[in-house]
């Protein structure tokens, strides 16, 4: 199948891209169209396709520009037939055919306007495949569930995220049409990396499942309602990145009924929210690991002072791309929260790749600790001033204070047994073997205890095991039920504490709390230092590793000395250091990370 050069003439302006004018047709009739050059700023209305390439072998073709055969994958062929109109032409955009995939220069340039292409489209059409029967059942279910949500929100005056949990036997969850809904969720489309950007930017997003069309936000709302209110079922998972994108990435108001997932910048917020989105696509499927960065370049926060953090360049290797991005991010934003995204394995610790540069292609096993990514509280272990650093080649020179050495660590908390043993050891170390808290201190697991300047032992324990979380998910009856369970297991009397805890744990479940707790403790270890401190840290921590704070950086970090330089192992939580007093009391030195 020939691709003559005149089919892809150079795009003259930075805002230019190609659209496919898809001629009318039906069924198995050949696909016919014309590639036309237009600007993101003007031209006929068009729809952008969001689909999976699938098998890269090009088994179908489009007769394009007066009979030239363009090879396309089977999935794109099926998607084009699904959106083709029977009696009129339709302008569509599909990356596989509208971008000259053999021209690296063009690919680099089109990445830079990809966000505008999706944002300017009349609609983003999500092609899920599926049977006509499943499509009809899923569409009817989404309509039914959203009407039920609206009715219950009106009657209870609660948002559905605050509605009570219910069992799988309840009629709304026993509906057999959920099988069709789950069939849609099993589409390979949900595992693609690029889809997060595509649905986040579209002015309107429609799911094409079977022969039915389903509003994307209402689809997500039905999924999220089941996920957070059905206590007896673990439905097919949708990534957090997709849920957050459901609210839309526009700087205007969120899409209607999508407030269940909103990562928008708050008024007056002056920091960058691009990094969390890189985490949210971590683990999504892509054939090119460089796209773990470039695949999110449509996000508004991918720019600093109006330009991309670094320009896309597919001539660079994966390693060069990650190093250049880390260097550009640090120097242009003056923000070292990038270091919170470091997660090492025993293999990567001896890899020559710079230890302070995140490996975006390796699926993470842990949640990021850095508090400012969530905006609901603030750590300041490194003090309140900005970080002091410079990047020299592949090394990061940063001002910091090395203050302690690790003497002992728990097993990695990757099973119920290892987690339970590690938590019991920490409980005995921090609480049951310590003297009682003063009478004027709150002694139960709640927001007040977490916020006291000098937390009581239970408060310090609670903060350590949750990496300092004091948002709603770690406050209240479930957390207090867990503390009561630990008191019983360790034979701790504390009558006054027990009375308060019983009152504040009514209706709570330690099981639910432990499920939430795993979000931050799983695949980490609890460690103890020569100076008597305890903390939550990376799985690869070992005795002899060093604890440090970096000036202007929120969390403490663990380092491993190699000659006169250090390998960055990862972030940690050490409760007594999170207020920044160490940075104010001691002098910093230059630490060279490689």
PDB file of C-alpha atoms in Angstrom, residues 31-271:
ATOM      1  CA  UNK A  31     -13.811   3.437   3.348  1.00  0.00           C
ATOM      2  CA  UNK A  32     -13.314   6.504   1.177  1.00  0.00           C
ATOM      3  CA  UNK A  33     -12.079   9.918   2.208  1.00  0.00           C
ATOM      4  CA  UNK A  34      -9.885  12.939   1.601  1.00  0.00           C
ATOM      5  CA  UNK A  35      -7.106  14.323   3.810  1.00  0.00           C
ATOM      6  CA  UNK A  36      -7.471  18.083   4.095  1.00  0.00           C
ATOM      7  CA  UNK A  37      -5.177  20.539   5.877  1.00  0.00           C
ATOM      8  CA  UNK A  38      -6.772  22.978   8.297  1.00  0.00           C
ATOM      9  CA  UNK A  39      -5.946  25.048  11.369  1.00  0.00           C
ATOM     10  CA  UNK A  40      -6.959  24.430  14.965  1.00  0.00           C
ATOM     11  CA  UNK A  41      -8.307  27.981  14.906  1.00  0.00           C
ATOM     12  CA  UNK A  42     -10.651  27.693  11.925  1.00  0.00           C
ATOM     13  CA  UNK A  43     -12.319  25.258   9.542  1.00  0.00           C
ATOM     14  CA  UNK A  44     -15.356  22.957   9.405  1.00  0.00           C
ATOM     15  CA  UNK A  45     -16.605  21.236  12.543  1.00  0.00           C
ATOM     16  CA  UNK A  46     -14.970  17.850  13.127  1.00  0.00           C
ATOM     17  CA  UNK A  47     -15.059  14.984  15.610  1.00  0.00           C
ATOM     18  CA  UNK A  48     -11.918  13.436  17.121  1.00  0.00           C
ATOM     19  CA  UNK A  49     -11.710   9.657  17.496  1.00  0.00           C
ATOM     20  CA  UNK A  50     -10.468   8.029  20.690  1.00  0.00           C
ATOM     21  CA  UNK A  51      -9.749   4.362  20.010  1.00  0.00           C
ATOM     22  CA  UNK A  52      -7.175   1.615  20.445  1.00  0.00           C
ATOM     23  CA  UNK A  53      -4.719   0.860  17.665  1.00  0.00           C
ATOM     24  CA  UNK A  54      -4.769  -2.821  18.635  1.00  0.00           C
ATOM     25  CA  UNK A  55      -2.664  -5.118  16.455  1.00  0.00           C
ATOM     26  CA  UNK A  56      -0.240  -2.868  14.597  1.00  0.00           C
ATOM     27  CA  UNK A  57      -0.598  -4.884  11.390  1.00  0.00           C
ATOM     28  CA  UNK A  58      -2.470  -2.819   8.809  1.00  0.00           C
ATOM     29  CA  UNK A  59      -5.057  -5.200   7.435  1.00  0.00           C
ATOM     30  CA  UNK A  60      -7.567  -2.613   6.161  1.00  0.00           C
ATOM     31  CA  UNK A  61      -7.302   0.442   3.960  1.00  0.00           C
ATOM     32  CA  UNK A  62      -8.910   3.760   3.096  1.00  0.00           C
ATOM     33  CA  UNK A  63      -9.204   4.942  -0.489  1.00  0.00           C
ATOM     34  CA  UNK A  64      -7.944   8.432   0.037  1.00  0.00           C
ATOM     35  CA  UNK A  65      -7.409  11.492  -2.171  1.00  0.00           C
ATOM     36  CA  UNK A  66      -8.745   9.993  -5.388  1.00  0.00           C
ATOM     37  CA  UNK A  67      -7.944   6.337  -4.855  1.00  0.00           C
ATOM     38  CA  UNK A  68      -4.634   6.223  -2.953  1.00  0.00           C
ATOM     39  CA  UNK A  69      -4.732   3.248  -0.547  1.00  0.00           C
ATOM     40  CA  UNK A  70      -3.733   4.094   3.026  1.00  0.00           C
ATOM     41  CA  UNK A  71      -3.215   1.047   5.251  1.00  0.00           C
ATOM     42  CA  UNK A  72      -4.874   1.188   8.693  1.00  0.00           C
ATOM     43  CA  UNK A  73      -5.274  -1.248  11.570  1.00  0.00           C
ATOM     44  CA  UNK A  74      -8.414  -3.320  11.902  1.00  0.00           C
ATOM     45  CA  UNK A  75      -9.508  -1.350  14.981  1.00  0.00           C
ATOM     46  CA  UNK A  76      -9.337   1.976  13.158  1.00  0.00           C
ATOM     47  CA  UNK A  77     -11.179   0.502  10.202  1.00  0.00           C
ATOM     48  CA  UNK A  78     -13.999  -0.638  12.522  1.00  0.00           C
ATOM     49  CA  UNK A  79     -14.060   2.744  14.295  1.00  0.00           C
ATOM     50  CA  UNK A  80     -14.332   4.643  10.994  1.00  0.00           C
ATOM     51  CA  UNK A  81     -17.194   2.414   9.849  1.00  0.00           C
ATOM     52  CA  UNK A  82     -18.932   2.996  13.195  1.00  0.00           C
ATOM     53  CA  UNK A  83     -18.820   6.798  12.858  1.00  0.00           C
ATOM     54  CA  UNK A  84     -19.360   6.967   9.096  1.00  0.00           C
ATOM     55  CA  UNK A  85     -22.693   8.550   8.185  1.00  0.00           C
ATOM     56  CA  UNK A  86     -24.960   6.874   5.624  1.00  0.00           C
ATOM     57  CA  UNK A  87     -25.851   9.911   3.531  1.00  0.00           C
ATOM     58  CA  UNK A  88     -23.411  12.742   4.206  1.00  0.00           C
ATOM     59  CA  UNK A  89     -19.683  13.281   4.612  1.00  0.00           C
ATOM     60  CA  UNK A  90     -18.185  13.725   8.072  1.00  0.00           C
ATOM     61  CA  UNK A  91     -14.965  15.430   9.151  1.00  0.00           C
ATOM     62  CA  UNK A  92     -13.056  13.239  11.626  1.00  0.00           C
ATOM     63  CA  UNK A  93      -9.578  13.248  13.121  1.00  0.00           C
ATOM     64  CA  UNK A  94      -7.702  10.024  13.840  1.00  0.00           C
ATOM     65  CA  UNK A  95      -3.997  10.157  14.669  1.00  0.00           C
ATOM     66  CA  UNK A  96      -3.085   7.013  12.736  1.00  0.00           C
ATOM     67  CA  UNK A  97      -4.079   8.449   9.379  1.00  0.00           C
ATOM     68  CA  UNK A  98      -4.040  12.222   9.942  1.00  0.00           C
ATOM     69  CA  UNK A  99      -0.410  12.331  11.146  1.00  0.00           C
ATOM     70  CA  UNK A 100       2.418  11.139   8.926  1.00  0.00           C
ATOM     71  CA  UNK A 101       3.682   8.436  11.285  1.00  0.00           C
ATOM     72  CA  UNK A 102       6.895   8.051   9.248  1.00  0.00           C
ATOM     73  CA  UNK A 103       7.938  11.684   9.792  1.00  0.00           C
ATOM     74  CA  UNK A 104       9.462  12.225  13.260  1.00  0.00           C
ATOM     75  CA  UNK A 105       9.543  16.003  12.777  1.00  0.00           C
ATOM     76  CA  UNK A 106       5.833  16.045  12.085  1.00  0.00           C
ATOM     77  CA  UNK A 107       5.086  13.748  15.025  1.00  0.00           C
ATOM     78  CA  UNK A 108       7.030  16.076  17.340  1.00  0.00           C
ATOM     79  CA  UNK A 109       5.148  19.118  16.027  1.00  0.00           C
ATOM     80  CA  UNK A 110       1.716  17.480  16.203  1.00  0.00           C
ATOM     81  CA  UNK A 111       2.287  16.432  19.823  1.00  0.00           C
ATOM     82  CA  UNK A 112       2.583  20.128  20.662  1.00  0.00           C
ATOM     83  CA  UNK A 113      -0.921  20.884  19.336  1.00  0.00           C
ATOM     84  CA  UNK A 114      -2.542  17.539  20.201  1.00  0.00           C
ATOM     85  CA  UNK A 115      -4.353  19.113  23.120  1.00  0.00           C
ATOM     86  CA  UNK A 116      -5.754  21.845  20.896  1.00  0.00           C
ATOM     87  CA  UNK A 117      -6.927  19.264  18.353  1.00  0.00           C
ATOM     88  CA  UNK A 118      -9.024  17.455  20.961  1.00  0.00           C
ATOM     89  CA  UNK A 119     -10.125  20.664  22.644  1.00  0.00           C
ATOM     90  CA  UNK A 120     -11.292  22.198  19.336  1.00  0.00           C
ATOM     91  CA  UNK A 121     -13.257  19.137  18.242  1.00  0.00           C
ATOM     92  CA  UNK A 122     -17.038  19.289  18.292  1.00  0.00           C
ATOM     93  CA  UNK A 123     -16.981  15.989  20.182  1.00  0.00           C
ATOM     94  CA  UNK A 124     -14.571  13.232  21.183  1.00  0.00           C
ATOM     95  CA  UNK A 125     -15.975   9.865  20.096  1.00  0.00           C
ATOM     96  CA  UNK A 126     -14.838   6.969  22.307  1.00  0.00           C
ATOM     97  CA  UNK A 127     -14.944   3.760  20.256  1.00  0.00           C
ATOM     98  CA  UNK A 128     -15.493   0.788  22.575  1.00  0.00           C
ATOM     99  CA  UNK A 129     -16.733  -1.798  20.092  1.00  0.00           C
ATOM    100  CA  UNK A 130     -19.201  -4.250  21.636  1.00  0.00           C
ATOM    101  CA  UNK A 131     -22.437  -5.897  20.569  1.00  0.00           C
ATOM    102  CA  UNK A 132     -25.664  -4.057  19.832  1.00  0.00           C
ATOM    103  CA  UNK A 133     -27.385  -5.867  22.728  1.00  0.00           C
ATOM    104  CA  UNK A 134     -24.689  -4.943  25.267  1.00  0.00           C
ATOM    105  CA  UNK A 135     -24.682  -1.361  24.028  1.00  0.00           C
ATOM    106  CA  UNK A 136     -28.451  -1.021  24.481  1.00  0.00           C
ATOM    107  CA  UNK A 137     -28.352  -2.583  27.978  1.00  0.00           C
ATOM    108  CA  UNK A 138     -25.413  -0.429  29.136  1.00  0.00           C
ATOM    109  CA  UNK A 139     -27.027   2.769  27.837  1.00  0.00           C
ATOM    110  CA  UNK A 140     -30.322   1.952  29.571  1.00  0.00           C
ATOM    111  CA  UNK A 141     -28.513   1.120  32.827  1.00  0.00           C
ATOM    112  CA  UNK A 142     -26.514   4.377  32.826  1.00  0.00           C
ATOM    113  CA  UNK A 143     -29.741   6.336  32.324  1.00  0.00           C
ATOM    114  CA  UNK A 144     -31.503   4.392  35.111  1.00  0.00           C
ATOM    115  CA  UNK A 145     -28.643   4.760  37.627  1.00  0.00           C
ATOM    116  CA  UNK A 146     -28.200   8.481  37.015  1.00  0.00           C
ATOM    117  CA  UNK A 147     -31.926   9.097  37.449  1.00  0.00           C
ATOM    118  CA  UNK A 148     -31.811   7.127  40.717  1.00  0.00           C
ATOM    119  CA  UNK A 149     -28.821   9.169  41.907  1.00  0.00           C
ATOM    120  CA  UNK A 150     -30.604  12.441  41.098  1.00  0.00           C
ATOM    121  CA  UNK A 151     -33.711  11.313  42.945  1.00  0.00           C
ATOM    122  CA  UNK A 152     -31.791  10.206  46.048  1.00  0.00           C
ATOM    123  CA  UNK A 153     -29.660  13.354  46.113  1.00  0.00           C
ATOM    124  CA  UNK A 154     -32.822  15.445  45.974  1.00  0.00           C
ATOM    125  CA  UNK A 155     -34.589  13.514  48.731  1.00  0.00           C
ATOM    126  CA  UNK A 156     -31.597  13.279  51.094  1.00  0.00           C
ATOM    127  CA  UNK A 157     -29.975  16.611  50.195  1.00  0.00           C
ATOM    128  CA  UNK A 158     -26.650  14.734  50.086  1.00  0.00           C
ATOM    129  CA  UNK A 159     -24.242  14.368  47.197  1.00  0.00           C
ATOM    130  CA  UNK A 160     -24.084  10.760  46.079  1.00  0.00           C
ATOM    131  CA  UNK A 161     -20.500  10.408  47.344  1.00  0.00           C
ATOM    132  CA  UNK A 162     -21.937  10.813  50.863  1.00  0.00           C
ATOM    133  CA  UNK A 163     -24.829   8.402  50.416  1.00  0.00           C
ATOM    134  CA  UNK A 164     -24.800   5.292  52.647  1.00  0.00           C
ATOM    135  CA  UNK A 165     -23.135   2.068  51.551  1.00  0.00           C
ATOM    136  CA  UNK A 166     -25.396  -0.751  50.455  1.00  0.00           C
ATOM    137  CA  UNK A 167     -25.031  -4.428  49.618  1.00  0.00           C
ATOM    138  CA  UNK A 168     -24.796  -6.117  46.238  1.00  0.00           C
ATOM    139  CA  UNK A 169     -28.243  -7.606  46.815  1.00  0.00           C
ATOM    140  CA  UNK A 170     -29.928  -4.187  46.601  1.00  0.00           C
ATOM    141  CA  UNK A 171     -32.028  -3.855  43.414  1.00  0.00           C
ATOM    142  CA  UNK A 172     -29.887  -1.118  41.898  1.00  0.00           C
ATOM    143  CA  UNK A 173     -26.787  -3.349  42.028  1.00  0.00           C
ATOM    144  CA  UNK A 174     -28.565  -6.643  41.278  1.00  0.00           C
ATOM    145  CA  UNK A 175     -29.704  -5.288  37.910  1.00  0.00           C
ATOM    146  CA  UNK A 176     -28.484  -7.793  35.251  1.00  0.00           C
ATOM    147  CA  UNK A 177     -27.628  -4.925  32.903  1.00  0.00           C
ATOM    148  CA  UNK A 178     -24.454  -4.315  34.940  1.00  0.00           C
ATOM    149  CA  UNK A 179     -22.983  -7.240  32.979  1.00  0.00           C
ATOM    150  CA  UNK A 180     -23.196  -5.169  29.811  1.00  0.00           C
ATOM    151  CA  UNK A 181     -21.731  -2.170  31.630  1.00  0.00           C
ATOM    152  CA  UNK A 182     -18.799  -4.297  32.798  1.00  0.00           C
ATOM    153  CA  UNK A 183     -18.333  -5.570  29.249  1.00  0.00           C
ATOM    154  CA  UNK A 184     -17.728  -1.961  28.220  1.00  0.00           C
ATOM    155  CA  UNK A 185     -15.229  -1.512  31.067  1.00  0.00           C
ATOM    156  CA  UNK A 186     -13.306  -4.543  29.855  1.00  0.00           C
ATOM    157  CA  UNK A 187     -12.578  -2.853  26.536  1.00  0.00           C
ATOM    158  CA  UNK A 188      -8.832  -2.450  25.903  1.00  0.00           C
ATOM    159  CA  UNK A 189      -9.592   1.252  25.433  1.00  0.00           C
ATOM    160  CA  UNK A 190      -9.660   1.757  29.210  1.00  0.00           C
ATOM    161  CA  UNK A 191      -6.025   0.647  29.496  1.00  0.00           C
ATOM    162  CA  UNK A 192      -4.637   3.104  26.919  1.00  0.00           C
ATOM    163  CA  UNK A 193      -2.453   5.955  28.131  1.00  0.00           C
ATOM    164  CA  UNK A 194      -3.555   8.616  25.621  1.00  0.00           C
ATOM    165  CA  UNK A 195      -7.245   8.365  26.480  1.00  0.00           C
ATOM    166  CA  UNK A 196      -6.833  10.385  29.687  1.00  0.00           C
ATOM    167  CA  UNK A 197      -5.801  13.430  27.663  1.00  0.00           C
ATOM    168  CA  UNK A 198      -8.400  12.768  24.982  1.00  0.00           C
ATOM    169  CA  UNK A 199     -11.428  12.677  27.285  1.00  0.00           C
ATOM    170  CA  UNK A 200     -10.022  15.366  29.558  1.00  0.00           C
ATOM    171  CA  UNK A 201      -9.933  17.912  26.734  1.00  0.00           C
ATOM    172  CA  UNK A 202     -13.031  17.175  24.674  1.00  0.00           C
ATOM    173  CA  UNK A 203     -15.819  19.742  24.784  1.00  0.00           C
ATOM    174  CA  UNK A 204     -18.225  16.805  24.677  1.00  0.00           C
ATOM    175  CA  UNK A 205     -17.346  13.129  25.042  1.00  0.00           C
ATOM    176  CA  UNK A 206     -19.540  10.301  23.786  1.00  0.00           C
ATOM    177  CA  UNK A 207     -19.011   6.569  24.316  1.00  0.00           C
ATOM    178  CA  UNK A 208     -19.939   4.523  21.253  1.00  0.00           C
ATOM    179  CA  UNK A 209     -20.717   1.044  22.591  1.00  0.00           C
ATOM    180  CA  UNK A 210     -22.416  -1.364  20.224  1.00  0.00           C
ATOM    181  CA  UNK A 211     -24.899   0.767  18.325  1.00  0.00           C
ATOM    182  CA  UNK A 212     -25.613   3.011  21.319  1.00  0.00           C
ATOM    183  CA  UNK A 213     -24.219   6.370  22.349  1.00  0.00           C
ATOM    184  CA  UNK A 214     -23.609   7.094  26.059  1.00  0.00           C
ATOM    185  CA  UNK A 215     -22.617  10.394  27.636  1.00  0.00           C
ATOM    186  CA  UNK A 216     -19.114   9.930  29.070  1.00  0.00           C
ATOM    187  CA  UNK A 217     -19.706  11.849  32.313  1.00  0.00           C
ATOM    188  CA  UNK A 218     -22.895   9.915  33.069  1.00  0.00           C
ATOM    189  CA  UNK A 219     -21.037   6.651  32.363  1.00  0.00           C
ATOM    190  CA  UNK A 220     -18.316   7.643  34.868  1.00  0.00           C
ATOM    191  CA  UNK A 221     -20.900   8.779  37.396  1.00  0.00           C
ATOM    192  CA  UNK A 222     -22.637   5.394  37.289  1.00  0.00           C
ATOM    193  CA  UNK A 223     -19.303   3.616  37.700  1.00  0.00           C
ATOM    194  CA  UNK A 224     -18.213   5.830  40.594  1.00  0.00           C
ATOM    195  CA  UNK A 225     -21.563   5.509  42.376  1.00  0.00           C
ATOM    196  CA  UNK A 226     -21.266   1.723  42.354  1.00  0.00           C
ATOM    197  CA  UNK A 227     -17.616   1.808  43.349  1.00  0.00           C
ATOM    198  CA  UNK A 228     -18.082   3.961  46.457  1.00  0.00           C
ATOM    199  CA  UNK A 229     -21.497   2.783  47.684  1.00  0.00           C
ATOM    200  CA  UNK A 230     -21.502  -0.976  46.976  1.00  0.00           C
ATOM    201  CA  UNK A 231     -19.783  -2.414  50.056  1.00  0.00           C
ATOM    202  CA  UNK A 232     -19.950  -6.037  48.929  1.00  0.00           C
ATOM    203  CA  UNK A 233     -18.563  -5.798  45.437  1.00  0.00           C
ATOM    204  CA  UNK A 234     -15.295  -4.716  43.834  1.00  0.00           C
ATOM    205  CA  UNK A 235     -16.287  -3.661  40.304  1.00  0.00           C
ATOM    206  CA  UNK A 236     -14.024  -3.455  37.285  1.00  0.00           C
ATOM    207  CA  UNK A 237     -11.619  -0.640  38.038  1.00  0.00           C
ATOM    208  CA  UNK A 238     -11.342   2.588  36.104  1.00  0.00           C
ATOM    209  CA  UNK A 239      -8.127   4.557  36.639  1.00  0.00           C
ATOM    210  CA  UNK A 240      -8.174   7.661  38.818  1.00  0.00           C
ATOM    211  CA  UNK A 241      -6.770   9.612  35.902  1.00  0.00           C
ATOM    212  CA  UNK A 242      -9.855   8.839  33.825  1.00  0.00           C
ATOM    213  CA  UNK A 243     -12.213   9.759  36.647  1.00  0.00           C
ATOM    214  CA  UNK A 244     -10.431  13.046  37.230  1.00  0.00           C
ATOM    215  CA  UNK A 245     -10.464  13.756  33.508  1.00  0.00           C
ATOM    216  CA  UNK A 246     -14.228  13.218  33.496  1.00  0.00           C
ATOM    217  CA  UNK A 247     -14.650  16.669  35.034  1.00  0.00           C
ATOM    218  CA  UNK A 248     -12.847  18.137  32.026  1.00  0.00           C
ATOM    219  CA  UNK A 249      -9.492  19.892  31.921  1.00  0.00           C
ATOM    220  CA  UNK A 250     -10.834  23.231  30.790  1.00  0.00           C
ATOM    221  CA  UNK A 251     -10.128  26.139  33.128  1.00  0.00           C
ATOM    222  CA  UNK A 252     -13.852  26.898  33.089  1.00  0.00           C
ATOM    223  CA  UNK A 253     -16.394  25.223  35.383  1.00  0.00           C
ATOM    224  CA  UNK A 254     -16.407  21.401  35.599  1.00  0.00           C
ATOM    225  CA  UNK A 255     -18.683  19.443  33.302  1.00  0.00           C
ATOM    226  CA  UNK A 256     -22.167  19.031  34.811  1.00  0.00           C
ATOM    227  CA  UNK A 257     -22.484  16.153  37.297  1.00  0.00           C
ATOM    228  CA  UNK A 258     -18.738  15.476  37.256  1.00  0.00           C
ATOM    229  CA  UNK A 259     -17.729  17.035  40.575  1.00  0.00           C
ATOM    230  CA  UNK A 260     -16.902  13.546  41.900  1.00  0.00           C
ATOM    231  CA  UNK A 261     -13.451  13.907  40.337  1.00  0.00           C
ATOM    232  CA  UNK A 262     -11.966  17.346  40.064  1.00  0.00           C
ATOM    233  CA  UNK A 263      -8.255  18.144  40.026  1.00  0.00           C
ATOM    234  CA  UNK A 264      -8.738  21.764  39.024  1.00  0.00           C
ATOM    235  CA  UNK A 265      -6.456  24.441  40.290  1.00  0.00           C
ATOM    236  CA  UNK A 266      -8.040  26.248  43.232  1.00  0.00           C
ATOM    237  CA  UNK A 267      -8.303  30.061  43.218  1.00  0.00           C
ATOM    238  CA  UNK A 268      -5.001  31.540  44.319  1.00  0.00           C
ATOM    239  CA  UNK A 269      -3.176  28.242  44.004  1.00  0.00           C
ATOM    240  CA  UNK A 270       0.260  29.068  42.642  1.00  0.00           C
ATOM    241  CA  UNK A 271       1.915  25.680  42.290  1.00  0.00           C
TER     242      UNK A 271
END
